[in-house]
C-alpha positions as semicolon CSV with decimal commas, in nm:
position;residue;x (nm);y (nm);z (nm)
1;X;-6,189;-5,347;-2,251
2;X;-6,417;-5,048;-2,191
3;X;-6,785;-4,986;-2,265
4;X;-7,017;-4,696;-2,199
5;X;-7,387;-4,685;-2,265
6;X;-7,637;-4,407;-2,192
7;X;-8,003;-4,516;-2,211
8;X;-8,279;-4,256;-2,189
9;X;-8,630;-4,409;-2,192
10;X;-8,939;-4,208;-2,081
11;X;-8,731;-3,968;-1,890
12;X;-8,530;-4,234;-1,701
13;X;-8,161;-4,172;-1,787
14;X;-7,931;-4,469;-1,722
15;X;-7,557;-4,411;-1,800
16;X;-7,369;-4,744;-1,765
17;X;-6,991;-4,786;-1,778
18;X;-6,776;-5,102;-1,778
19;X;-6,395;-5,138;-1,765
20;X;-6,204;-5,468;-1,758
21;X;-5,844;-5,573;-1,777
22;X;-5,693;-5,918;-1,735
23;X;-5,362;-5,989;-1,559
24;X;-5,050;-5,946;-1,757
25;X;-4,778;-6,205;-1,705
26;X;-4,513;-6,014;-1,908
27;X;-4,538;-5,688;-1,707
28;X;-4,679;-5,855;-1,394
29;X;-4,978;-5,632;-1,382
30;X;-5,286;-5,713;-1,172
31;X;-5,632;-5,771;-1,319
32;X;-5,915;-5,531;-1,249
33;X;-6,274;-5,458;-1,342
34;X;-6,504;-5,168;-1,281
35;X;-6,870;-5,145;-1,380
36;X;-7,165;-4,935;-1,270
37;X;-7,486;-4,761;-1,369
38;X;-7,657;-4,447;-1,227
39;X;-8,020;-4,424;-1,349
40;X;-8,208;-4,109;-1,273
41;X;-8,567;-3,996;-1,292
42;X;-8,677;-3,644;-1,203
43;X;-8,552;-3,579;-0,846
44;X;-8,416;-3,925;-0,780
45;X;-8,094;-4,103;-0,877
46;X;-7,968;-4,457;-0,798
47;X;-7,607;-4,569;-0,802
48;X;-7,526;-4,940;-0,860
49;X;-7,174;-5,090;-0,896
50;X;-6,845;-4,898;-0,889
51;X;-6,959;-4,539;-0,819
52;X;-6,832;-4,228;-0,638
53;X;-7,025;-3,991;-0,411
54;X;-6,933;-3,687;-0,199
55;X;-7,100;-3,591;0,124
56;X;-6,843;-3,331;0,239
57;X;-6,471;-3,273;0,240
58;X;-6,432;-3,420;0,582
59;X;-6,653;-3,728;0,551
60;X;-6,709;-3,921;0,224
61;X;-6,516;-3,728;-0,041
62;X;-6,512;-3,885;-0,386
63;X;-6,379;-4,227;-0,277
64;X;-6,487;-4,501;-0,518
65;X;-6,701;-4,783;-0,371
66;X;-6,867;-5,098;-0,507
67;X;-7,220;-5,114;-0,383
68;X;-7,537;-4,908;-0,397
69;X;-7,621;-4,542;-0,342
70;X;-7,898;-4,296;-0,378
71;X;-7,957;-3,922;-0,422
72;X;-8,313;-3,793;-0,356
73;X;-8,422;-3,430;-0,397
74;X;-8,794;-3,408;-0,341
75;X;-8,885;-3,035;-0,323
76;X;-8,645;-2,864;-0,079
77;X;-8,542;-3,189;0,100
78;X;-8,208;-3,358;0,032
79;X;-8,126;-3,720;0,102
80;X;-7,826;-3,918;0,001
81;X;-7,698;-4,254;0,113
82;X;-7,454;-4,533;0,020
83;X;-7,339;-4,884;0,128
84;X;-7,053;-5,076;-0,028
85;X;-6,697;-5,172;-0,035
86;X;-6,422;-4,913;-0,036
87;X;-6,133;-5,143;-0,070
88;X;-6,098;-5,505;-0,177
89;X;-5,883;-5,746;0,015
90;X;-5,525;-5,751;-0,121
91;X;-5,279;-6,011;0,013
92;X;-4,915;-5,898;0,008
93;X;-4,756;-5,997;-0,325
94;X;-4,412;-5,854;-0,416
95;X;-4,441;-5,992;-0,772
96;X;-4,660;-5,701;-0,879
97;X;-4,469;-5,437;-1,067
98;X;-4,702;-5,164;-0,933
99;X;-4,625;-5,266;-0,572
100;X;-4,985;-5,289;-0,452
101;X;-5,009;-5,247;-0,079
102;X;-5,183;-5,527;0,116
103;X;-5,519;-5,426;0,255
104;X;-5,823;-5,563;0,442
105;X;-6,165;-5,547;0,273
106;X;-6,302;-5,215;0,382
107;X;-6,677;-5,175;0,397
108;X;-6,866;-4,842;0,442
109;X;-7,213;-4,698;0,489
110;X;-7,328;-4,334;0,512
111;X;-7,628;-4,107;0,492
112;X;-7,662;-3,733;0,446
113;X;-8,000;-3,561;0,510
114;X;-8,079;-3,196;0,469
115;X;-8,291;-2,908;0,367
116;X;-8,215;-2,649;0,088
117;X;-8,375;-2,321;-0,019
118;X;-8,249;-2,015;-0,195
119;X;-8,136;-1,861;0,128
120;X;-8,067;-2,159;0,359
121;X;-7,888;-2,488;0,347
122;X;-7,873;-2,738;0,632
123;X;-7,752;-3,103;0,634
124;X;-7,640;-3,370;0,880
125;X;-7,400;-3,652;0,791
126;X;-7,327;-3,993;0,938
127;X;-7,053;-4,197;0,779
128;X;-6,899;-4,528;0,904
129;X;-6,627;-4,751;0,752
130;X;-6,438;-5,045;0,897
131;X;-6,193;-5,311;0,789
132;X;-6,307;-5,672;0,798
133;X;-6,066;-5,913;0,962
134;X;-6,042;-6,253;0,788
135;X;-6,045;-6,085;0,442
136;X;-5,763;-6,312;0,331
137;X;-5,575;-6,609;0,456
138;X;-5,300;-6,529;0,703
139;X;-5,408;-6,179;0,798
140;X;-5,411;-6,273;1,162
141;X;-5,031;-6,263;1,161
142;X;-4,998;-5,970;0,924
143;X;-4,858;-5,629;1,029
144;X;-5,173;-5,479;0,891
145;X;-5,398;-5,305;1,146
146;X;-5,778;-5,321;1,085
147;X;-5,926;-4,973;1,129
148;X;-6,270;-4,853;1,236
149;X;-6,405;-4,499;1,161
150;X;-6,714;-4,306;1,239
151;X;-6,762;-3,944;1,122
152;X;-7,046;-3,706;1,221
153;X;-7,082;-3,396;1,006
154;X;-7,296;-3,083;0,999
155;X;-7,322;-2,830;0,709
156;X;-7,512;-2,502;0,734
157;X;-7,529;-2,173;0,535
158;X;-7,770;-1,878;0,527
159;X;-7,805;-1,555;0,324
160;X;-7,865;-1,242;0,532
161;X;-7,919;-0,981;0,259
162;X;-7,573;-0,913;0,105
163;X;-7,408;-1,127;0,373
164;X;-7,363;-1,507;0,346
165;X;-7,239;-1,730;0,625
166;X;-7,124;-2,094;0,575
167;X;-7,020;-2,353;0,830
168;X;-6,886;-2,704;0,796
169;X;-6,822;-2,912;1,119
170;X;-6,708;-3,272;1,167
171;X;-6,622;-3,496;1,459
172;X;-6,413;-3,798;1,376
173;X;-6,394;-4,119;1,582
174;X;-6,102;-4,332;1,456
175;X;-5,969;-4,670;1,578
176;X;-5,641;-4,753;1,415
177;X;-5,643;-5,117;1,538
178;X;-5,974;-5,296;1,607
179;X;-5,775;-5,573;1,788
180;X;-5,675;-5,341;2,069
181;X;-5,866;-5,365;2,402
182;X;-6,192;-5,184;2,469
183;X;-6,204;-4,902;2,713
184;X;-6,488;-4,764;2,925
185;X;-6,671;-4,469;2,769
186;X;-6,953;-4,223;2,805
187;X;-7,210;-4,101;2,559
188;X;-6,978;-3,841;2,423
189;X;-6,681;-4,069;2,359
190;X;-6,896;-4,346;2,207
191;X;-7,117;-4,115;1,991
192;X;-7,433;-4,226;2,167
193;X;-7,348;-4,593;2,130
194;X;-7,258;-4,580;1,764
195;X;-6,881;-4,625;1,820
196;X;-6,679;-4,859;2,048
197;X;-6,361;-4,683;2,181
198;X;-6,048;-4,883;2,215
199;X;-5,690;-4,818;2,333
200;X;-5,593;-4,718;1,976
201;X;-5,890;-4,484;1,936
202;X;-5,879;-4,106;1,889
203;X;-6,142;-3,828;1,861
204;X;-6,059;-3,532;1,642
205;X;-6,248;-3,240;1,494
206;X;-6,251;-3,023;1,174
207;X;-6,417;-2,684;1,137
208;X;-6,456;-2,456;0,836
209;X;-6,633;-2,120;0,872
210;X;-6,669;-1,874;0,582
211;X;-6,844;-1,535;0,548
212;X;-6,884;-1,316;0,243
213;X;-7,038;-0,983;0,163
214;X;-7,129;-0,823;-0,174
215;X;-7,057;-0,449;-0,197
216;X;-7,130;-0,302;-0,544
217;X;-6,899;-0,497;-0,789
218;X;-6,683;-0,658;-0,520
219;X;-6,723;-0,955;-0,293
220;X;-6,523;-0,962;0,032
221;X;-6,466;-1,285;0,216
222;X;-6,328;-1,401;0,552
223;X;-6,250;-1,765;0,649
224;X;-6,129;-1,986;0,928
225;X;-6,038;-2,348;0,891
226;X;-5,892;-2,582;1,152
227;X;-5,825;-2,958;1,126
228;X;-5,688;-3,139;1,437
229;X;-5,372;-3,349;1,423
230;X;-5,452;-3,707;1,327
231;X;-5,785;-3,626;1,164
232;X;-5,845;-3,884;0,887
233;X;-6,158;-4,021;0,726
234;X;-6,154;-4,357;0,557
235;X;-6,396;-4,208;0,306
236;X;-6,114;-3,995;0,155
237;X;-5,816;-4,109;-0,048
238;X;-5,596;-3,878;0,154
239;X;-5,660;-3,594;0,403
240;X;-5,427;-3,320;0,514
241;X;-5,450;-3,243;0,886
242;X;-5,273;-3,061;1,170
243;X;-5,327;-2,710;1,038
244;X;-5,512;-2,383;1,106
245;X;-5,585;-2,131;0,831
246;X;-5,705;-1,770;0,868
247;X;-5,779;-1,608;0,531
248;X;-5,936;-1,305;0,376
249;X;-6,012;-1,234;0,015
250;X;-6,179;-1,014;-0,245
251;X;-6,315;-1,052;-0,591
252;X;-6,400;-0,763;-0,817
253;X;-6,456;-0,657;-1,183
254;X;-6,303;-0,362;-1,354
255;X;-6,303;-0,198;-1,696
256;X;-6,665;-0,289;-1,774
257;X;-6,603;-0,653;-1,664
258;X;-6,317;-0,692;-1,908
259;X;-6,070;-0,735;-1,618
260;X;-6,164;-0,973;-1,331
261;X;-5,942;-1,009;-1,027
262;X;-5,951;-1,243;-0,728
263;X;-5,718;-1,232;-0,429
264;X;-5,710;-1,448;-0,121
265;X;-5,443;-1,430;0,151
266;X;-5,396;-1,542;0,506
267;X;-5,178;-1,724;0,759
268;X;-5,131;-2,096;0,815
269;X;-5,020;-2,247;1,141
270;X;-4,913;-2,615;1,168
271;X;-4,792;-2,845;1,445
272;X;-5,098;-2,753;1,653
273;X;-5,015;-3,002;1,931
274;X;-4,644;-2,910;1,939
275;X;-4,542;-3,271;1,893
276;X;-4,347;-3,236;1,580
277;X;-3,980;-3,137;1,553
278;X;-4,048;-2,836;1,320
279;X;-4,322;-2,585;1,239
280;X;-4,412;-2,474;0,891
281;X;-4,610;-2,159;0,963
282;X;-4,637;-1,951;0,652
283;X;-4,834;-1,692;0,462
284;X;-5,099;-1,818;0,206
285;X;-5,158;-1,644;-0,117
286;X;-5,387;-1,714;-0,405
287;X;-5,441;-1,469;-0,698
288;X;-5,624;-1,497;-1,024
289;X;-5,657;-1,237;-1,301
290;X;-5,846;-1,269;-1,633
291;X;-5,837;-1,003;-1,906
292;X;-6,071;-1,027;-2,205
293;X;-6,075;-0,691;-2,383
294;X;-6,246;-0,817;-2,695
295;X;-6,359;-1,136;-2,877
296;X;-6,015;-1,162;-3,050
297;X;-5,811;-1,188;-2,732
298;X;-5,857;-1,349;-2,385
299;X;-5,606;-1,440;-2,120
300;X;-5,581;-1,569;-1,756
301;X;-5,305;-1,615;-1,507
302;X;-5,318;-1,757;-1,154
303;X;-5,083;-1,836;-0,860
304;X;-5,154;-2,031;-0,535
305;X;-4,949;-2,171;-0,253
306;X;-5,250;-2,326;-0,080
307;X;-5,198;-2,694;0,003
308;X;-5,423;-2,937;-0,179
309;X;-5,412;-3,301;-0,286
310;X;-5,418;-3,385;-0,656
311;X;-5,394;-3,699;-0,874
312;X;-5,110;-3,657;-1,112
313;X;-5,050;-3,864;-1,422
314;X;-4,691;-3,935;-1,505
315;X;-4,613;-3,772;-1,841
316;X;-4,470;-4,008;-2,111
317;X;-4,306;-4,224;-1,846
318;X;-4,085;-4,473;-2,036
319;X;-4,033;-4,678;-1,717
320;X;-4,392;-4,792;-1,714
321;X;-4,587;-4,955;-2,008
322;X;-4,906;-4,804;-1,882
323;X;-5,015;-4,469;-1,744
324;X;-4,970;-4,438;-1,375
325;X;-5,144;-4,204;-1,125
326;X;-4,974;-4,061;-0,814
327;X;-5,105;-3,865;-0,522
328;X;-4,929;-3,530;-0,479
329;X;-4,952;-3,272;-0,202
330;X;-4,918;-2,952;-0,408
331;X;-4,765;-2,650;-0,227
332;X;-4,724;-2,408;-0,524
333;X;-4,908;-2,386;-0,852
334;X;-4,879;-2,133;-1,140
335;X;-5,097;-2,143;-1,453
336;X;-5,123;-1,916;-1,754
337;X;-5,338;-1,906;-2,067
338;X;-5,362;-1,666;-2,367
339;X;-5,535;-1,686;-2,699
340;X;-5,533;-1,457;-3,001
341;X;-5,751;-1,447;-3,312
342;X;-5,553;-1,370;-3,627
343;X;-5,850;-1,255;-3,836
344;X;-6,182;-1,093;-3,790
345;X;-6,400;-1,408;-3,846
346;X;-6,183;-1,590;-3,588
347;X;-6,109;-1,887;-3,821
348;X;-5,741;-1,878;-3,729
349;X;-5,601;-1,840;-3,378
350;X;-5,293;-1,907;-3,181
351;X;-5,251;-1,966;-2,810
352;X;-5,033;-2,059;-2,517
353;X;-5,091;-2,288;-2,222
354;X;-4,846;-2,325;-1,932
355;X;-4,861;-2,464;-1,583
356;X;-4,611;-2,535;-1,306
357;X;-4,655;-2,740;-0,990
358;X;-4,434;-2,804;-0,700
359;X;-4,523;-3,058;-0,436
360;X;-4,442;-3,372;-0,234
361;X;-4,546;-3,721;-0,299
362;X;-4,790;-3,909;-0,080
363;X;-4,708;-4,271;0,011
364;X;-4,893;-4,488;0,259
365;X;-5,090;-4,183;0,381
366;X;-4,777;-3,991;0,463
367;X;-4,627;-3,682;0,287
368;X;-4,273;-3,759;0,186
369;X;-3,983;-3,523;0,221
370;X;-3,907;-3,531;-0,145
371;X;-3,951;-3,227;-0,379
372;X;-4,136;-3,283;-0,710
373;X;-4,155;-3,032;-0,997
374;X;-4,388;-3,048;-1,299
375;X;-4,380;-2,806;-1,592
376;X;-4,605;-2,805;-1,905
377;X;-4,587;-2,565;-2,191
378;X;-4,818;-2,599;-2,496
379;X;-4,807;-2,359;-2,793
380;X;-5,085;-2,425;-3,052
381;X;-5,247;-2,296;-3,368
382;X;-5,591;-2,374;-3,499
383;X;-5,740;-2,304;-3,841
384;X;-6,093;-2,366;-3,962
385;X;-6,174;-2,340;-4,329
386;X;-6,506;-2,263;-4,497
387;X;-6,522;-2,618;-4,626
388;X;-6,542;-2,754;-4,274
389;X;-6,187;-2,859;-4,249
390;X;-6,004;-2,792;-3,932
391;X;-5,630;-2,808;-3,871
392;X;-5,451;-2,795;-3,528
393;X;-5,081;-2,800;-3,461
394;X;-4,888;-2,771;-3,140
395;X;-4,554;-2,787;-2,975
396;X;-4,558;-2,965;-2,633
397;X;-4,294;-2,948;-2,370
398;X;-4,297;-3,133;-2,034
399;X;-4,060;-3,169;-1,752
400;X;-4,109;-3,400;-1,456
401;X;-3,887;-3,441;-1,143
402;X;-4,062;-3,713;-0,949
403;X;-3,942;-3,974;-0,702
404;X;-3,572;-3,920;-0,793
405;X;-3,647;-3,956;-1,158
406;X;-3,595;-3,675;-1,408
407;X;-3,784;-3,683;-1,734
408;X;-3,821;-3,428;-2,015
409;X;-4,040;-3,457;-2,318
410;X;-4,070;-3,236;-2,631
411;X;-4,232;-3,280;-2,961
412;X;-4,494;-3,156;-3,209
413;X;-4,850;-3,273;-3,277
414;X;-5,083;-3,233;-3,570
415;X;-5,462;-3,295;-3,586
416;X;-5,691;-3,284;-3,893
417;X;-6,067;-3,285;-3,856
418;X;-6,342;-3,281;-4,126
419;X;-6,726;-3,307;-4,127
420;X;-6,917;-3,485;-4,409
421;X;-7,270;-3,547;-4,522
422;X;-7,439;-3,233;-4,384
423;X;-7,245;-3,267;-4,053
424;X;-7,364;-3,621;-3,994
425;X;-7,014;-3,768;-4,005
426;X;-6,708;-3,640;-3,834
427;X;-6,360;-3,774;-3,897
428;X;-6,042;-3,675;-3,702
429;X;-5,683;-3,805;-3,702
430;X;-5,395;-3,689;-3,479
431;X;-5,018;-3,761;-3,491
432;X;-4,781;-3,673;-3,210
433;X;-4,410;-3,729;-3,159
434;X;-4,247;-3,712;-2,817
435;X;-3,874;-3,708;-2,776
436;X;-3,809;-3,830;-2,417
437;X;-3,491;-3,749;-2,224
438;X;-3,413;-3,940;-1,902
439;X;-3,147;-3,794;-1,677
440;X;-3,050;-3,557;-1,964
441;X;-2,994;-3,846;-2,205
442;X;-3,207;-3,882;-2,516
443;X;-3,334;-4,226;-2,444
444;X;-3,680;-4,285;-2,599
445;X;-3,909;-4,171;-2,881
446;X;-4,282;-4,221;-2,841
447;X;-4,509;-4,188;-3,145
448;X;-4,878;-4,168;-3,092
449;X;-5,135;-4,201;-3,375
450;X;-5,508;-4,155;-3,298
451;X;-5,806;-4,173;-3,529
452;X;-6,178;-4,130;-3,462
453;X;-6,497;-4,158;-3,677
454;X;-6,842;-4,066;-3,565
455;X;-7,166;-4,090;-3,768
456;X;-7,513;-3,985;-3,643
457;X;-7,851;-4,005;-3,821
458;X;-8,199;-4,021;-3,677
459;X;-8,214;-4,248;-3,382
460;X;-7,868;-4,406;-3,439
461;X;-7,511;-4,295;-3,360
462;X;-7,196;-4,487;-3,422
463;X;-6,844;-4,407;-3,305
464;X;-6,507;-4,569;-3,364
465;X;-6,175;-4,472;-3,203
466;X;-5,833;-4,626;-3,232
467;X;-5,486;-4,545;-3,110
468;X;-5,133;-4,674;-3,181
469;X;-4,835;-4,610;-2,942
470;X;-4,483;-4,699;-3,053
471;X;-4,205;-4,651;-2,796
472;X;-3,866;-4,672;-2,959
473;X;-3,570;-4,736;-2,738
474;X;-3,257;-4,543;-2,842
475;X;-2,893;-4,615;-2,778
476;X;-2,894;-4,471;-2,427
477;X;-3,205;-4,660;-2,310
478;X;-3,218;-4,964;-2,080
479;X;-3,571;-5,089;-2,172
480;X;-3,696;-5,280;-2,471
481;X;-3,919;-5,123;-2,735
482;X;-4,296;-5,120;-2,656
483;X;-4,597;-5,111;-2,886
484;X;-4,967;-5,089;-2,811
485;X;-5,279;-5,085;-3,027
486;X;-5,619;-5,003;-2,882
487;X;-5,962;-4,987;-3,058
488;X;-6,293;-4,878;-2,921
489;X;-6,639;-4,892;-3,080
490;X;-6,964;-4,743;-2,952
491;X;-7,324;-4,740;-3,055
492;X;-7,608;-4,516;-2,925
493;X;-7,979;-4,551;-2,992
494;X;-8,208;-4,272;-2,891
495;X;-8,574;-4,339;-2,823
496;X;-8,804;-4,066;-2,944
497;X;-9,180;-4,017;-2,907
């Protein structure tokens, strides 16, 4: 069950969201619930419930927490803070289909204070997180190790005419097992008394320095980033470390800004402490080009082999009755897009979307040695009539090689949309067919039917959405058929003076 409400009264905006699912005994799925509200008024915002905040890439970086947070921007001053639970206690239970890892309850608190003007930005960050022993019965004999983490960060940037300098520094204090013995320390190793060093503690650093200069229609940049081996913040879902990047780049416009090019290249050095058996030193390249000669045609293509972490949704996975998300360390990515208008009034157009990713899966905070490939191709056509009818059709093709499983999906989709009653009502229906091949065998057929109706008038707005999924098992399949029906209704009331 999911609900979303956005209340705006006297300038106070309060978006509220709620998601709940009970446990499923058939598929042995765990129960969960997420809820939260983030009211804001002028320069202040409050977070309550299940929320996410970001201080910097090296401290708190988009990790969901259950608690309270705030963001204050009075004048040029910037203040942000949070306190809450990063992880709930999970006892080991091998009956879960999803294989949830056991975990201590992890609590966190942080604050970021700074100053910001048109030319200058300066901020200091303090973030602390630790695992609470006694989170669940029997954890004293568990192989789990309760961690303790303190991160100090500093961000600064300044504009010197056409030149801009940026700096992001972080010092990380991490104890991997709070049960290990304490050791003697000085003010530097105990962070002025904020951290208690132990035998399992380590101190690591991260630094990121960038400079850029604007010359006519081009922007030239130079960057240096280094993250020590073992650097890890409990405020991040996953963090890549043990690397040093030296990069340079340029962005410029040509042909009266119809052609825009961006290029970044450099060298990456890994295994900084020479403790690993192999090095992966390599050249880094990132390129992006967009060409828009007129209103009837636009296109873009990009390539990058920079490492980054992404959440990837398994495409039409017949092995799971629900969508699943996985962490992937992407090493190579290629994307392309093109769109043509078939007539002068642009009521009919065709287009192409394609993307390819190659990476390695992340399990238990470690990059695996597997190779995963993901390919998406989407060819579409859209037509909009003068009577406010809109038709969209597409052919979708997906391939996925992930965790020793090869899946391929291909099929058409059709969507019809119409507005009524002077644009007060909007109706849309979509039908999609996916033919799924597992290990080169035609094993499943997934049919998706979605419908939505929205009506708005005056202060009131009503929305209704429903979806139907029918997974048909063919002769070569090993799983039973699966059907799911979902419905969602929403109501919005807007206060007006």
